[in-house]
Amino acid sequence: MFRFPRSVSSMGWERVVVGLGALYVVLAGGQVALATATGESLAEALIDFVLVGGPGIILLYVGHRLPKTDLHPETYPRIIAWCLGGFGSLLVVVCLLVLNPSVTVDHLLWTLALATGIGAVGGFAIGANESRAVTQAYETERRNRELTRYETLIEEATDVNAVLDPDGTLRYLTPSVEHVLGYAPDELVGRNALSYVHPDDRQHVRERFVRTIDEPNRRTTAEFRFERDDGSWVVLEARNRNLLDDPLIGGVVAYTREVTDRKRLEDNLTALNSLTRELMEVETAEEVSDRVIETAETTLDLPCAAIGLRDERGEAVRTVVETEAASEVLRADSLLRDEDGVVRKAVEKGIPRRVTDVPGAADGSTAPTVTEVAVFPLGSHGAFVTASAATGGLSPPAFDFAETVAANTEAALDRAEREGELQRQNDRLESFASMLAHELRNPLSIAKGYLAFVTEGDEAAADEVATALDRIEEMINVLLVTARGADLTVERETVALSAVAADAWTKRAASAATLLVETEREVEADPVHLRHLLENLFRNAAEHGGEEVTVRVGDLPTGFYVEDDGGGIPETARRSVFDAGYTTETGGIGLGLTFVARLVDAYDWNCTVAESESGGARFEFTAVDSPGRRNDE
């Protein structure tokens, strides 16, 4: 292997040859001048000049031309060495002749000049010839190295280059085809490439290939699925070039690369965009989770995924939505509900977390097929979890894509929460309007009924109208409390529960109904508010328990209860009886108990629905302010 020193090419070795040639020309010129001065003939002087100056002129010429030859500059020292070697060799020969007593050498200087000049020219010729051989060997080795490098690049390339006949028959494939498609090149050579293209893509590929043949100056591109040796499909992108007229190629060259991952990412992004648009239409967090997990499993290439939604306080997981794979392999339900696990820690820190030490289920078993779990917090809503069984876990693109899915999910959950709150506000506003109309209609009817008598001077009628108007004013105050809730400051006073209950009973109960007050509790409240709360409960008991219903008001450790002996409230309906519009009566508007719930919220009490000992309805009010409880606080 040839290794030339990089410094010699810049040393100007050709100047040595030029200098040596100039020396001989100068010596020849001096010889002519001397011969002319001593009276020798001009012809003899010119012959001497040719014999001595000729080699000098040759050396001048070749020294000047040397840099313009194809000889490698790093071989110049070799040429100079041979040139000086020829010079020295003949110098030694002449010296030996001089020293030989049997040989007579006339004109010693002329002889030395002639002999060494011929020797220098001969040495240069030998050196140049040898340098040419060295240069050729060097160039051959360089080309071999480039060829080896090129072959290595071809073999290690991820792209596949192929040469095809006009009918689509494969004539040549680069060795990289085995890495990309699993076939050895000779397994595909001689076969028609279209037979390996997916049937749904075959027509498209054929049209592009024909266009390449029909329009030689046009380069076409086609994207299609190609069958691997194991029967699976990969997505290839081929850029075709017509080189049928090239004598070295004589075919269509297809520069092909695998784009399966890119295509999958494009499909996933398209599906994600569609999912994002769909999520704009859903109304609840559960619907968001269901839609995301369904799409993750069927379209987004995230077969092992789950969402855990936390309760309103963010303290515990209340709902887990998961794919089938997440349930079987990841045991997502156990993972998401573990309050000391990786999911909880990620949610608390608010940043995604990758876990390679995959935790097992609650029973201690493990999930050996999972190599990595990625946890993405969803703000205060919970967490999105996905997993991978690949040797290296989730690839960077897969992790980034899952993070994008989680971000879109969080945005959809935020929107659903905002819209849900807005809907609740609208419902409260509508409920308030309905309650206002409901509560004011009766006293207005009374006032209208007595108004004609008032104009005739009936004082009793005037009192009834005044009472009705007072009732309307009370309703307005109570409704303001129910509408504004905790934002409204309530003037409270100590009132006896028994007295307020008796007052409310005279206004709302049926004539044959019975009230039993078994409490002496005093309550911190506005008496008007408390009376309206009890009126609605008494009216509800009369409407559902019959005219002879018995209603009991009694004590609880931190409050009181109101119960009846009517038909009761089914357990399945106890959570919805306070909802606006809930009613079991034909023609009812379902606002009585909603009114009760609003007042309870305004006072920050607690109210639960249970069953009385006689099977009727029982409403329990706790955390009720009383004089003793307020003093304790």
XYZ file of C-alpha atoms in Angstrom:
633
model
C 0.000 0.000 0.000
C 1.438 3.359 -1.030
C 1.662 6.203 1.436
C 3.239 9.432 0.104
C 4.324 12.146 2.506
C 2.020 15.117 2.104
C 4.851 17.685 2.394
C 7.002 16.710 -0.616
C 4.571 17.912 -3.251
C 5.145 21.500 -2.184
C 8.959 21.423 -2.128
C 9.507 22.240 -5.858
C 11.584 19.204 -6.772
C 11.191 20.025 -10.475
C 13.417 23.046 -9.883
C 16.337 20.723 -9.196
C 16.008 19.301 -12.718
C 15.635 22.754 -14.251
C 18.647 24.029 -12.331
C 20.763 21.087 -13.424
C 19.759 21.616 -17.067
C 20.576 25.323 -16.832
C 24.006 24.443 -15.476
C 24.785 22.313 -18.521
C 23.570 24.996 -20.903
C 25.798 27.550 -19.171
C 28.784 25.165 -19.361
C 28.128 24.530 -23.063
C 27.929 28.270 -23.722
C 31.145 28.853 -21.859
C 32.831 26.083 -23.866
C 31.766 27.773 -27.145
C 33.047 31.148 -25.964
C 36.382 29.648 -24.889
C 36.796 27.735 -28.158
C 36.116 30.864 -30.205
C 38.591 32.869 -28.143
C 41.379 30.290 -28.667
C 40.893 30.272 -32.403
C 39.025 26.998 -32.822
C 36.635 26.718 -35.703
C 32.986 27.665 -35.217
C 31.839 24.239 -36.404
C 33.842 22.474 -33.685
C 32.480 24.929 -31.100
C 28.865 24.240 -32.149
C 29.415 20.476 -31.974
C 30.792 20.859 -28.453
C 27.750 22.990 -27.548
C 25.351 20.350 -28.847
C 27.134 17.516 -27.025
C 27.170 19.309 -23.667
C 24.234 21.706 -23.975
C 21.880 19.142 -25.515
C 21.394 17.178 -22.242
C 20.989 20.502 -20.458
C 18.257 21.631 -22.818
C 16.507 18.276 -22.360
C 16.670 18.646 -18.577
C 15.337 22.212 -18.815
C 12.391 21.042 -20.883
C 11.439 17.998 -18.839
C 11.913 19.881 -15.569
C 9.565 22.591 -16.789
C 6.984 20.078 -18.052
C 7.148 17.767 -15.056
C 4.331 19.454 -13.020
C 2.061 19.267 -16.090
C 2.369 15.499 -16.494
C 0.041 12.907 -14.920
C 2.827 11.756 -12.599
C 1.898 12.079 -8.946
C 3.794 14.957 -7.317
C 4.729 12.679 -4.450
C 6.903 10.649 -6.885
C 9.071 13.640 -7.847
C 11.766 12.834 -5.255
C 12.129 9.428 -6.872
C 12.749 11.057 -10.303
C 15.298 13.497 -8.849
C 17.049 10.660 -7.085
C 17.440 8.740 -10.366
C 18.559 11.891 -12.202
C 21.250 12.670 -9.652
C 22.111 8.986 -9.498
C 22.839 8.952 -13.286
C 24.861 12.119 -12.919
C 26.926 10.627 -10.119
C 27.358 7.241 -11.794
C 28.989 8.617 -14.937
C 31.032 11.068 -12.861
C 32.507 8.054 -11.058
C 33.153 6.311 -14.398
C 35.134 9.283 -15.766
C 37.096 9.563 -12.539
C 38.001 5.874 -12.744
C 39.157 6.348 -16.371
C 41.347 9.249 -15.302
C 42.891 7.153 -12.594
C 43.557 4.254 -15.005
C 47.232 4.694 -16.196
C 46.520 2.810 -19.410
C 43.799 5.241 -20.467
C 44.429 8.780 -21.618
C 41.582 11.277 -21.184
C 41.942 14.491 -23.118
C 39.829 17.570 -22.348
C 38.820 16.369 -18.851
C 36.241 19.069 -18.098
C 34.545 18.650 -21.453
C 34.460 14.880 -20.909
C 32.993 15.263 -17.410
C 30.302 17.633 -18.647
C 29.329 15.385 -21.529
C 29.299 12.170 -19.461
C 27.389 13.545 -16.441
C 24.862 15.285 -18.717
C 24.094 12.053 -20.496
C 23.926 10.283 -17.117
C 21.514 12.875 -15.691
C 19.189 12.589 -18.710
C 19.304 8.804 -18.567
C 18.606 8.790 -14.833
C 15.658 11.154 -15.314
C 14.208 8.815 -17.945
C 14.535 5.799 -15.635
C 13.039 7.732 -12.699
C 10.131 9.041 -14.777
C 9.324 5.557 -16.028
C 9.430 4.123 -12.523
C 7.324 7.038 -11.186
C 4.739 6.385 -13.872
C 4.464 2.768 -12.706
C 4.191 3.908 -9.082
C 1.558 6.492 -9.992
C -0.493 3.907 -11.855
C -0.267 1.518 -8.916
C -1.338 4.302 -6.566
C -4.292 5.225 -8.766
C -5.278 1.566 -9.025
C -5.231 1.239 -5.243
C -7.217 4.463 -4.846
C -9.856 3.251 -7.291
C -10.025 -0.073 -5.470
C -10.572 1.733 -2.178
C -13.320 3.866 -3.700
C -14.910 0.802 -5.236
C -14.802 -0.986 -1.879
C -16.310 2.062 -0.180
C -19.024 2.280 -2.802
C -19.831 -1.407 -2.480
C -19.999 -1.003 1.299
C -22.360 1.946 0.952
C -24.556 -0.021 -1.435
C -24.653 -3.036 0.873
C -25.360 -1.004 4.006
C -27.804 1.434 2.413
C -31.385 1.431 3.641
C -32.638 2.441 0.206
C -33.146 -0.114 -2.560
C -32.147 0.695 -6.117
C -33.543 -1.480 -8.870
C -33.324 -1.716 -12.658
C -36.462 -2.895 -14.470
C -37.333 -3.810 -18.021
C -40.224 -1.966 -19.702
C -42.580 -4.814 -18.737
C -41.716 -4.439 -15.026
C -39.320 -7.402 -14.799
C -36.570 -6.882 -12.232
C -33.079 -7.090 -13.764
C -30.961 -5.831 -10.866
C -31.388 -4.981 -7.190
C -28.900 -3.623 -4.696
C -27.977 -5.928 -1.787
C -29.912 -3.650 0.614
C -33.104 -5.323 -0.631
C -32.441 -8.182 1.769
C -32.364 -5.811 4.747
C -35.486 -3.914 3.677
C -37.671 -6.667 2.194
C -36.077 -9.885 3.391
C -35.372 -11.249 -0.102
C -31.926 -12.017 -1.488
C -31.437 -10.080 -4.768
C -31.395 -13.257 -6.891
C -34.808 -14.259 -5.448
C -36.423 -11.268 -7.155
C -34.329 -10.893 -10.304
C -36.321 -12.148 -13.291
C -39.676 -11.669 -11.554
C -42.260 -8.981 -12.244
C -42.221 -6.343 -9.517
C -45.972 -5.683 -9.803
C -46.755 -9.188 -8.564
C -45.451 -8.178 -5.129
C -47.403 -4.902 -4.998
C -50.603 -4.829 -2.939
C -53.639 -5.439 -5.219
C -55.235 -2.142 -4.145
C -52.097 -0.204 -5.157
C -51.186 -2.162 -8.296
C -53.099 -0.043 -10.823
C -51.673 3.187 -9.484
C -48.100 1.837 -9.650
C -48.641 0.501 -13.181
C -49.891 3.888 -14.406
C -46.869 5.673 -12.957
C -44.461 3.150 -14.457
C -46.028 3.422 -17.917
C -45.851 7.206 -17.741
C -42.117 6.940 -16.989
C -41.618 4.848 -20.144
C -43.830 7.025 -22.349
C -42.261 10.282 -21.162
C -38.483 9.682 -20.884
C -37.745 13.130 -19.490
C -40.353 12.831 -16.774
C -39.531 11.379 -13.367
C -42.477 9.860 -11.546
C -43.035 8.972 -7.898
C -45.304 6.270 -6.508
C -46.151 5.211 -2.963
C -47.392 1.650 -2.483
C -47.436 -1.411 -0.270
C -44.972 -4.200 -1.077
C -45.051 -7.744 0.273
C -42.068 -8.851 2.360
C -40.736 -12.384 2.370
C -42.610 -13.080 5.637
C -45.952 -12.030 4.137
C -46.155 -8.679 5.921
C -46.550 -5.391 4.078
C -44.232 -2.407 4.042
C -44.877 0.968 2.445
C -42.348 1.940 -0.234
C -41.800 5.183 -2.088
C -40.254 4.739 -5.553
C -38.833 7.514 -7.726
C -38.571 6.242 -11.301
C -36.148 7.428 -13.997
C -36.151 6.309 -17.610
C -32.607 5.218 -18.636
C -33.599 2.821 -21.395
C -31.363 4.702 -23.858
C -28.341 4.604 -21.569
C -25.994 1.907 -22.984
C -24.717 1.035 -19.506
C -28.161 0.814 -17.849
C -30.731 0.092 -20.538
C -33.693 0.045 -18.182
C -35.928 1.993 -15.798
C -34.140 2.790 -12.533
C -36.313 2.844 -9.401
C -34.809 4.604 -6.391
C -36.849 3.085 -3.578
C -37.011 3.726 0.152
C -39.158 2.317 2.926
C -41.585 4.883 4.367
C -43.717 2.615 6.554
C -43.068 4.634 9.714
C -43.642 7.918 7.936
C -46.885 6.644 6.422
C -48.029 5.338 9.788
C -47.296 8.715 11.364
C -49.199 10.514 8.615
C -52.178 8.181 9.076
C -52.032 8.640 12.837
C -51.968 12.423 12.515
C -54.935 12.297 10.146
C -56.823 10.093 12.606
C -55.834 12.389 15.468
C -57.190 15.408 13.594
C -60.450 13.561 13.006
C -60.585 12.562 16.666
C -59.966 16.147 17.746
C -62.903 17.324 15.630
C -65.116 14.575 17.076
C -64.140 15.510 20.629
C -65.537 18.986 20.029
C -68.999 17.413 19.931
C -68.914 15.275 23.095
C -70.305 16.634 26.339
C -68.846 14.670 29.251
C -65.429 13.519 30.447
C -66.544 9.897 30.209
C -67.540 10.360 26.576
C -64.161 11.985 25.850
C -62.325 9.058 27.429
C -64.425 6.458 25.630
C -63.852 8.122 22.253
C -60.084 8.533 22.780
C -59.532 4.950 23.897
C -61.719 3.554 21.121
C -59.765 5.528 18.512
C -56.415 4.698 20.121
C -57.146 0.998 19.807
C -58.606 0.993 16.303
C -56.846 3.836 14.477
C -54.042 5.568 16.372
C -51.715 2.566 16.611
C -51.845 2.702 20.424
C -53.312 -0.710 21.223
C -52.263 -0.631 24.871
C -53.737 2.574 26.314
C -55.911 3.651 29.235
C -57.353 6.779 30.853
C -58.023 7.190 34.552
C -60.429 10.004 35.481
C -60.195 11.354 38.993
C -63.026 12.666 41.146
C -63.846 16.358 41.410
C -61.345 16.840 44.227
C -58.625 14.962 42.355
C -58.186 12.562 45.277
C -59.077 9.203 43.761
C -59.687 7.541 40.418
C -63.420 7.239 39.824
C -63.425 5.878 36.264
C -60.965 3.815 34.213
C -61.382 3.429 30.460
C -58.919 1.017 28.844
C -58.269 -0.998 25.722
C -58.491 -4.761 25.829
C -54.710 -5.056 25.625
C -54.259 -2.599 28.488
C -56.617 -4.646 30.613
C -54.940 -7.970 29.884
C -51.267 -7.017 29.586
C -50.789 -3.753 31.477
C -53.469 -4.289 34.143
C -54.260 -0.597 33.742
C -57.105 -0.512 36.269
C -54.799 -1.601 39.088
C -52.021 0.665 37.834
C -54.212 3.767 37.668
C -55.875 3.184 41.026
C -52.597 2.694 42.904
C -52.452 5.828 45.047
C -48.733 5.343 45.729
C -47.734 4.280 42.215
C -46.064 5.881 39.229
C -49.303 7.329 37.854
C -50.050 9.246 41.035
C -46.479 10.595 41.160
C -46.636 11.752 37.545
C -49.978 13.488 38.118
C -48.682 15.242 41.230
C -45.607 16.550 39.371
C -47.620 17.404 36.273
C -45.004 16.088 33.824
C -44.910 12.964 31.625
C -43.018 10.016 33.033
C -41.405 6.991 31.382
C -41.134 3.827 33.448
C -39.020 0.885 32.351
C -39.313 -0.917 35.678
C -42.887 -1.903 34.894
C -44.941 -2.477 38.046
C -47.047 -5.572 38.475
C -50.664 -5.930 39.399
C -52.027 -5.566 42.897
C -51.649 -9.296 43.496
C -47.887 -9.074 42.853
C -47.920 -10.620 39.395
C -45.973 -8.902 36.628
C -46.559 -7.971 33.019
C -43.474 -9.451 31.330
C -44.441 -8.475 27.792
C -44.407 -4.757 28.624
C -40.985 -3.119 28.454
C -41.983 0.483 29.125
C -44.953 2.438 30.421
C -45.467 6.123 29.648
C -47.703 8.222 31.910
C -49.090 11.572 30.724
C -50.950 13.751 33.260
C -54.261 15.196 32.076
C -54.234 18.213 34.353
C -56.661 17.793 37.244
C -58.681 15.233 35.285
C -56.376 12.216 35.720
C -53.823 10.499 33.500
C -53.364 8.901 30.104
C -51.231 5.746 30.069
C -49.752 3.808 27.168
C -47.190 1.022 26.973
C -44.846 -0.737 24.579
C -43.605 -4.301 24.273
C -40.714 -3.376 21.943
C -37.193 -4.165 23.079
C -36.239 -0.500 23.354
C -39.610 0.628 24.685
C -41.425 3.522 23.070
C -39.457 5.113 20.227
C -39.044 8.916 20.370
C -41.648 9.460 17.610
C -44.101 7.107 19.350
C -43.600 8.881 22.691
C -44.063 12.306 21.079
C -47.221 11.121 19.336
C -48.667 9.678 22.556
C -47.888 12.986 24.274
C -49.803 14.802 21.542
C -52.781 12.473 22.018
C -52.669 13.185 25.759
C -52.511 16.960 25.163
C -55.554 16.822 22.857
C -57.386 14.675 25.390
C -56.656 17.145 28.178
C -57.892 20.017 26.008
C -61.104 18.093 25.252
C -61.613 17.344 28.960
C -61.105 21.013 29.815
C -63.645 22.002 27.189
C -66.157 19.417 28.407
C -65.676 20.660 31.966
C -66.194 24.293 30.938
C -69.247 23.476 28.873
C -70.601 21.286 31.649
C -70.225 24.129 34.139
C -71.848 26.521 31.676
C -74.725 24.083 31.201
C -75.137 23.788 34.960
C -75.246 27.570 35.230
C -77.857 27.712 32.497
C -79.839 24.983 34.243
C -79.696 26.925 37.497
C -80.847 30.055 35.718
C -83.709 28.202 34.072
C -84.562 26.549 37.377
C -84.541 29.920 39.095
C -86.901 31.361 36.504
C -89.235 28.374 36.847
C -89.182 28.561 40.638
C -89.884 32.273 40.496
C -92.950 31.723 38.341
C -94.002 28.728 40.434
C -93.755 30.457 43.796
C -95.239 33.768 42.752
C -98.219 32.467 40.812
C -100.332 31.539 43.889
C -99.988 34.828 45.856
C -100.561 36.810 42.671
C -103.781 34.865 42.054
C -104.898 35.629 45.612
C -104.125 39.302 45.206
C -106.043 39.471 41.932
C -108.999 37.632 43.448
C -109.368 40.109 46.315
C -108.528 43.210 44.308
C -112.148 43.761 43.200
C -113.323 43.660 46.842
C -110.629 46.104 47.894
C -111.992 48.678 45.443
C -115.369 48.299 47.182
C -113.792 49.152 50.542
C -113.587 45.617 51.974
C -110.860 45.848 54.665
C -110.587 42.056 54.970
C -109.932 41.833 51.262
C -107.279 44.546 51.569
C -105.588 42.510 54.287
C -105.552 39.462 52.030
C -104.001 41.488 49.215
C -101.379 42.867 51.584
C -100.620 39.347 52.824
C -100.246 38.126 49.240
C -97.884 40.979 48.422
C -95.847 40.212 51.559
C -95.731 36.618 50.407
C -94.381 37.754 47.017
C -91.696 39.811 48.734
C -90.741 36.780 50.813
C -90.563 34.640 47.684
C -88.268 37.156 45.995
C -85.911 37.171 48.991
C -85.876 33.390 49.229
C -85.339 32.968 45.505
C -82.415 35.399 45.625
C -80.820 33.176 48.242
C -81.332 30.056 46.160
C -79.994 31.773 43.042
C -76.901 33.350 44.600
C -76.115 30.592 47.072
C -72.990 31.101 49.170
C -72.298 34.449 47.450
C -75.195 36.051 49.296
C -74.811 37.188 52.920
C -77.778 35.904 54.964
C -78.926 37.674 58.097
C -79.413 34.818 60.572
C -81.176 34.735 63.920
C -81.977 32.111 66.473
C -85.361 30.581 65.739
C -87.224 27.658 67.279
C -87.602 24.843 64.760
C -90.934 23.778 66.300
C -92.488 27.233 65.936
C -91.369 27.626 62.326
C -92.639 24.111 61.540
C -96.051 24.914 62.981
C -96.244 28.139 60.965
C -95.264 26.345 57.766
C -97.782 23.558 58.420
C -100.734 25.959 58.478
C -99.840 27.191 55.004
C -98.985 23.996 53.118
C -100.463 20.845 54.644
C -103.691 19.097 53.739
C -106.494 19.553 56.240
C -106.569 15.858 57.276
C -102.769 15.526 57.579
C -100.997 15.313 60.930
C -97.809 17.072 62.069
C -95.727 15.693 64.946
C -92.931 17.965 66.143
C -90.522 16.040 68.384
C -87.748 18.606 68.783
C -86.920 21.686 70.790
C -83.884 22.519 68.638
C -83.079 26.121 67.901
C -81.547 26.927 64.547
C -79.439 29.849 63.312
C -81.294 30.872 60.127
C -83.573 33.403 58.556
C -87.054 32.299 59.732
C -88.579 33.053 56.331
C -86.016 30.811 54.586
C -86.520 27.977 57.067
C -90.312 28.253 56.803
C -90.204 28.015 52.988
C -87.918 24.988 53.186
C -90.373 23.225 55.515
C -93.380 24.314 53.449
C -91.959 22.610 50.376
C -91.239 19.418 52.329
C -94.749 19.410 53.836
C -96.323 20.052 50.458
C -94.245 17.243 48.941
C -95.427 14.881 51.713
C -99.071 15.849 51.141
C -98.802 15.454 47.354
C -97.188 12.003 47.523
C -98.436 10.653 50.869
C -102.139 11.473 50.591
C -104.448 13.768 52.522
C -104.092 11.791 55.797
C -100.307 11.648 55.773
C -98.454 12.009 59.059
C -95.330 14.169 59.032
C -92.755 14.079 61.825
C -90.008 16.632 62.565
C -87.286 15.357 64.889
C -83.729 15.799 66.150
C -80.405 14.591 64.771
C -77.012 15.044 66.472
C -76.061 17.965 64.209
C -79.411 18.886 62.722
C -82.931 17.626 62.202
C -85.056 15.428 59.982
C -88.458 15.600 58.315
C -90.166 12.310 57.508
C -93.592 11.017 56.536
C -95.448 7.708 56.417
C -96.277 7.903 52.743
C -95.040 5.713 49.882
C -91.416 6.796 50.220
C -88.808 7.457 47.522
C -87.185 4.526 45.680
C -83.480 4.194 46.416
C -82.618 4.512 42.737
C -84.362 7.909 42.591
C -82.972 9.460 45.774
C -80.040 11.133 44.008
C -82.248 12.708 41.341
C -85.232 13.962 43.367
C -83.491 17.317 43.859
C -82.934 17.801 40.113
C -84.960 20.527 38.467
C -87.894 19.042 36.581
C -87.988 15.738 38.479
C -91.592 14.799 39.313
C -93.840 11.766 39.474
C -97.058 13.764 39.383
C -98.953 14.492 36.173
C -98.868 18.248 35.608
C -96.161 18.815 38.226
C -93.124 20.916 37.378
C -90.682 19.171 39.734
C -89.256 22.216 41.517
C -90.306 21.798 45.164
C -87.356 19.680 46.261
C -85.031 21.609 43.928
C -86.019 24.650 45.951
C -85.067 22.771 49.144
C -81.689 21.758 47.717
C -80.881 25.356 46.725
C -81.622 26.616 50.233
C -79.495 23.859 51.758
C -76.588 24.825 49.484
C -77.021 28.487 50.364
C -76.693 27.655 54.095
C -73.911 25.139 53.495
C -75.891 22.362 55.180
C -75.967 18.720 54.149
C -79.118 16.930 53.047
C -79.628 13.217 52.403
C -82.706 11.210 51.470
C -83.483 7.995 53.364
C -86.454 5.840 54.328
C -88.508 6.412 57.475
C -89.378 3.591 59.866
C -92.868 3.467 58.362
C -91.489 3.215 54.812
C -92.051 6.834 53.870
C -89.660 9.537 52.780
C -87.092 10.882 55.249
C -84.995 14.004 54.679
C -82.035 14.424 57.022
C -80.386 17.842 57.445
C -76.961 17.884 59.112
C -74.178 20.425 59.768
C -77.007 22.811 60.701
C -75.997 25.948 62.577
C -77.434 26.154 66.054
C -76.637 28.500 68.955
C -74.615 25.840 70.782
C -72.691 24.757 67.685
C -71.861 28.356 66.738
C -70.548 29.040 70.267
C -68.345 25.917 70.030
C -66.856 27.211 66.810
